C-alpha cells in the first residue's frame, strides 16, 4: 500500500488526506495544534466561493468543480457547509477585471450575469452604486462555513482511516520523512501543507501578512441567503450578509503588515475597523454606525504572483502552499488535482513551480496593487 505523510490539518492538508485515504493510500496527518484551531487560515468563520478570476480560466474551472465537491461533502456530513447566496461584483470600470471575468464565465458555461448598477437595490436592503460601471452577478457563488468545514473534513478523513499525529513536524533533509518529537517517520511521499508556517520550514517565495476581518451587527434583512456576498475589486473590499448570527462581514482584502502566525497578536487594529466602516458608509449607508459584533485575525500567505506552490522540493517531498488568500474555496477539487500528481497521473502546471522567477501580479486576488513584492523583506524563506 502506498503511504503518505501530510503535514498540516488546515483545509488543504485535511482535504488531501481525505482524498488519498479514500483512493487507497495509507495516510498519516501531522498537526501541531488541532484541526480547525484558530491560528490556521482555514479557521476563518467564513470564506467566499466565487468562480470569477479575471481572465484566468484555470482557477475559474477549479472553483466550479469545487462547488460540487462542497455540496457532496455537506451531504455526507449532513450539514450545510456551503450557503449558495450568490455574489455581486461591484465593477468600477467597464473594461476591468470583472469584464474579463464575465467573458471567462460565459466561455466556461458558468452562470453569470452583467447588470446595471441600479439593480443592486434588488439584492441589498440599502445600497449606493452611483460610482459603479456595472454589476457582475454570480448566482452560484456563496459563503462557506469555513472553520466548521475544516473540522468536518478532518473528521471524515479520520473516519476514512487517516492516522492523526499531534506534534510539530520538521523536515529530514534528503529523505521522504518527517521528524515529530524526536521520532523519524518515513513514507513514500511527504506533503507539507503548512500554510503560513511553510516559509519557516522551506526556502519559498512567500510573505505572511496580518489580516483583520470584521463582522457588524445588522438587522435581520441583511442575512444570508437573502443578502448575497459582495466584492469590490477596485476598493479591495468584500463581505457577505449575516451567517449564524455572527454579523455581516465587511473587510479589506488589502495586505496587512508582516505577521508571525504562531505568536502574532490576534487583536484587530482600530484602523481596520475605520477602514471597513468607511466602506460601509459609502456602499451601504444605513450600516455606517453598525457596531462590530465579531472580529478575527488571520494571515495571508502570499506569493509574489498570487499563484500557489505545488512543487516537489526533493524526491518524494512535496510543498503545497502559498495559497495567497484565495485557496479555501478550491480545496475539494485541489485535493483531487494533487492526489493525481502523487499517483503519477499528471504533473503540476508550471505556474505552481519554484524553478522560475515569479513576477509581482495580483490579478488572481480581489486586492488591487500592493506594497509588497519580491524585493520586500517579507518575501523569501528560511530553512528550519
Ligand atoms: C482573512 C482571510 C480571508 C480569506 N478569504 C478567502 C475567501 O473568501 N475564499 C477563499 O477561497 N480563500 C480565502 N482565504 C484563504 C484561505 O483561508 C486559505 O487559502 C486556506 O485556509 C489555506 O489553508 P491551508 O490548509 O493551506 O493553511 P492553514 O489553514 O493555515 O493550515 C496549515 C496548518 O498547518 C499546520 N502546521 C504548520 N506547520 C506545521 C508543522 N511543522 N507541523 C505540524 N503542523 C503544522 C498549522 O498548525 C495549520 O493548522 C482567506 C484567508 C484569510 C486570511
Coordinates of C-alpha atoms and ligand atoms in Angstrom, one line a residue, residues 7-12 30-33 37 40-42 47-48 167-169 193-195 197 201 211 213 238 298-300 323 325-329, ligand 1:
X7 CA 1.8 17.8 7.5
X8 CA -0.9 20.4 8.3
X9 CA -4.6 19.8 9.0
X10 CA -5.9 23.0 7.5
X11 CA -8.4 22.7 4.7
X12 CA -5.7 21.9 2.1
X30 CA 0.5 15.6 11.4
X31 CA -0.9 18.7 13.0
X32 CA 0.8 20.8 15.7
X33 CA -2.5 22.0 17.2
X37 CA -7.6 25.7 15.6
X40 CA -4.8 28.4 10.9
X41 CA -6.1 30.3 7.9
X42 CA -8.8 27.7 7.4
X47 CA -14.8 32.1 3.3
X48 CA -16.2 33.1 -0.1
X167 CA 3.0 17.4 17.1
X168 CA 5.2 19.8 15.2
X169 CA 6.9 18.1 12.3
X193 CA 0.6 21.7 3.6
X194 CA 1.7 24.1 6.3
X195 CA 0.0 27.4 5.4
X197 CA 4.3 28.2 8.6
X201 CA 10.5 25.3 7.1
X211 CA -5.4 40.3 8.0
X213 CA -11.7 40.5 9.5
X238 CA -15.5 42.2 0.4
X298 CA -6.0 35.7 10.2
X299 CA -2.9 35.7 7.9
X300 CA -2.4 35.7 4.2
X323 CA -2.4 30.0 -1.2
X325 CA -5.5 34.3 0.3
X326 CA -7.7 32.6 -2.3
X327 CA -7.3 28.9 -1.6
X328 CA -10.2 27.8 0.6
X329 CA -13.0 27.5 -1.9
Ligands
LIG1 C1 -8.7 37.0 6.1 C2 -8.7 35.9 5.1 C3 -9.8 35.8 4.2 C4 -9.8 34.8 3.2 N1 -10.8 34.7 2.4 C5 -10.9 33.7 1.5 C6 -12.0 33.5 0.7 O1 -13.0 34.3 0.8 N2 -12.1 32.5 -0.2 C7 -11.0 31.6 -0.3 O2 -11.1 30.7 -1.1 N3 -9.9 31.7 0.5 C8 -9.9 32.7 1.4 N4 -8.8 32.8 2.2 C9 -7.7 31.9 2.0 C10 -7.9 30.6 2.8 O3 -8.3 30.8 4.1 C11 -6.6 29.7 2.7 O4 -6.3 29.6 1.3 C12 -6.8 28.3 3.2 O5 -7.4 28.4 4.5 C13 -5.4 27.8 3.4 O6 -5.4 26.5 4.0 P1 -4.1 25.7 4.4 O7 -4.6 24.4 4.8 O8 -3.1 25.8 3.3 O9 -3.5 26.5 5.6 P2 -3.9 26.6 7.2 O10 -5.3 26.6 7.3 O11 -3.2 27.7 7.8 O12 -3.3 25.3 7.8 C14 -2.0 25.0 7.9 C15 -1.8 24.0 9.1 O13 -0.5 23.5 9.1 C16 -0.2 23.3 10.5 N5 1.3 23.3 10.6 C17 2.1 24.2 10.1 N6 3.4 23.8 10.3 C18 3.3 22.6 10.9 C19 4.3 21.7 11.4 N7 5.6 21.9 11.2 N8 3.9 20.5 12.0 C20 2.6 20.3 12.2 N9 1.6 21.1 11.7 C21 2.0 22.2 11.1 C22 -0.8 24.6 11.1 O14 -0.9 24.4 12.6 C23 -2.1 24.7 10.4 O15 -3.1 24.0 11.1 C24 -8.7 33.9 3.1 C25 -7.7 34.0 4.1 C26 -7.7 34.9 5.0 C27 -6.5 35.0 6.0

